[in-house]
Amino acid sequence: MLSRDSLTMSVAVPVTDSLAVSDTSEMNLDSLYNQIFSQKQDTAVVFDRGYDAGRFVNARRQRSVDITPFSAKPFLANTFVSARVTTNKIMTEDYGFGLLGGLSFGKWVHEDHAVRITASMGQWQDNFDGNPITGVDASASYIFNMSSYVGGYRTNRLAEVMIVGGLGYSYSMRTGSFGHAGSAHAGANLTLRLFKGVDFFIEPLVKIYTNGVAVSYAGNWRTWMTSVEASCGLSYNIRQSKSPYSRKLVPMSEGWFISLQGGPHFQNSALVYNVLGLENSLGVHVGLGVGKYYNDFFAMRYSGAYSRGPWVIYEGEDFPCNYFSLRAEAMVDFVGLIRTAMRKEGRALFSAAVLLGPEFGYMYKVDEKFELADHEPVVQSAYFGLTGGVQAKFRVTRRLSLFLEPRFSIMAYDAPLHDLTTQNDFRNYYDGIFNGNLGIEFTL
């Protein structure tokens, strides 16, 4: 028990610095003693010292309970394979956009940690002469699952966010030359669980290469080069952990649906506005999609589309551009999200959704003036871009809905450059296209 004598002795120790207590401090102890013992004898006395960094650092981390028991044995348990499509861009105008395909094999060695090896192959362009460069890439990556680390491990989580980093080796070749390069990469992996064991992912990465990755006609004098990559694909967990407490993947309100849409199309570019004129550039866009509702406010839609419209005028003649595209879009219905937050079940009569996702396709532009520059009279290229839009939908019946969907797409490509002030024969471009669609949606 604290006594007045012990309190007096504890503060009467001589101190040699400027905060030393004088002999008259004994008078101040009376008021301190009375203040402490004016309360009940068993009351804890806590002196607030403000923010305690040591207490924060040494505190035990609070982690959500794992719903699904994890096992890394036998070897095939929680191993996964994936297929991906990747677009890359070496961050200089001397090289064009590249498109690669790849396969991966990996294993989750812990609820939060995985290792993965990836092999990819594809091409990009040397803008000095337009010749392709073929690249083969092999890499080893470490994956850290932030969602599992913070929220606990469970296999029925709809979406997960992961951090990716690792090292790799690249071999590049073009006619008459080749190159070797080491690489380091870092980025993120955004995963959406589609079905049991099947995930759709988007993976943006930044890569740093040593000299040799970009074999150029003009020679490569750089010590290192930076590349930006964006991949999307499907991943399958061969023997994923199971849990008796999470048999359903995600709650599903209405399940699968199909949609048909169509409407006007035009290329959103300064060339159209200033040369051709918007009124002369209108074309047509049609699309067919299939998707799945995972709850009352989130769905994924996969669709194929075709767009065609004039994009340039030469000697009084309009020339068309054709786009053949495949899309994977996440759909977030904000009306459904608000209703879910208010604990209202079922879907509303009206909905307002935002759509966003990757687009993979093929572009075919006709332009006869290229013949004057000893180039082909067309620009044709595979591309990997970004697509999205907004959707306002009205439910006519339980299964049938009508919607209005203005949307956009952005894609990158390379084309001949008619400019005598540069040494390059080709240049990197971006196309932006706009579609104003009407459509119907039928829930299966």
Short mmCIF file of N, CA and C in Angstrom, two decimals, residues 166-168 181-186 205-211 213 223-228:
data_model
loop_
_atom_site.label_atom_id
_atom_site.label_comp_id
_atom_site.label_asym_id
_atom_site.label_seq_id
_atom_site.Cartn_x
_atom_site.Cartn_y
_atom_site.Cartn_z
N GLY A 166 9.77 -9.75 -57.70
CA GLY A 166 10.66 -10.85 -58.04
C GLY A 166 11.73 -10.46 -59.04
N LEU A 167 12.42 -11.50 -59.57
CA LEU A 167 13.53 -11.34 -60.51
C LEU A 167 13.26 -12.18 -61.75
N GLY A 168 13.95 -11.83 -62.86
CA GLY A 168 13.73 -12.58 -64.09
C GLY A 168 14.89 -12.47 -65.06
N ALA A 181 19.22 -10.04 -70.86
CA ALA A 181 19.01 -9.04 -69.83
C ALA A 181 18.47 -9.68 -68.57
N GLY A 182 18.92 -9.19 -67.42
CA GLY A 182 18.30 -9.52 -66.14
C GLY A 182 17.24 -8.49 -65.83
N SER A 183 16.31 -8.83 -64.94
CA SER A 183 15.22 -7.90 -64.63
C SER A 183 14.77 -8.06 -63.19
N ALA A 184 14.17 -7.00 -62.68
CA ALA A 184 13.50 -7.01 -61.37
C ALA A 184 12.14 -6.38 -61.56
N HIS A 185 11.13 -6.93 -60.90
CA HIS A 185 9.76 -6.41 -61.09
C HIS A 185 9.05 -6.28 -59.75
N ALA A 186 8.09 -5.37 -59.72
CA ALA A 186 7.27 -5.15 -58.52
C ALA A 186 5.93 -4.60 -58.97
N LEU A 205 2.52 -4.26 -63.40
CA LEU A 205 3.89 -4.40 -62.90
C LEU A 205 4.78 -3.32 -63.50
N VAL A 206 5.82 -2.97 -62.77
CA VAL A 206 6.91 -2.15 -63.28
C VAL A 206 8.17 -3.02 -63.29
N LYS A 207 8.86 -3.05 -64.45
CA LYS A 207 10.07 -3.86 -64.59
C LYS A 207 11.26 -2.98 -64.91
N ILE A 208 12.40 -3.33 -64.34
CA ILE A 208 13.66 -2.67 -64.65
C ILE A 208 14.60 -3.72 -65.25
N TYR A 209 15.07 -3.47 -66.47
CA TYR A 209 15.94 -4.39 -67.19
C TYR A 209 17.37 -3.86 -67.25
N THR A 210 18.32 -4.78 -67.28
CA THR A 210 19.68 -4.40 -67.64
C THR A 210 19.77 -4.27 -69.16
N ASN A 211 20.85 -3.72 -69.64
CA ASN A 211 21.03 -3.49 -71.07
C ASN A 211 20.93 -4.80 -71.86
N VAL A 213 17.68 -5.90 -73.32
CA VAL A 213 16.31 -6.36 -73.52
C VAL A 213 15.74 -5.84 -74.83
N THR A 223 22.24 1.82 -70.04
CA THR A 223 22.69 0.88 -69.02
C THR A 223 21.53 0.04 -68.51
N TRP A 224 20.37 0.64 -68.35
CA TRP A 224 19.17 -0.06 -67.92
C TRP A 224 17.95 0.59 -68.55
N MET A 225 16.84 -0.16 -68.58
CA MET A 225 15.61 0.33 -69.19
C MET A 225 14.43 -0.06 -68.30
N THR A 226 13.41 0.77 -68.32
CA THR A 226 12.21 0.54 -67.53
C THR A 226 11.05 0.20 -68.44
N SER A 227 10.24 -0.76 -68.02
CA SER A 227 9.07 -1.18 -68.78
C SER A 227 7.87 -1.22 -67.85
N VAL A 228 6.70 -0.88 -68.39
CA VAL A 228 5.44 -0.99 -67.66
C VAL A 228 4.62 -2.10 -68.29
#
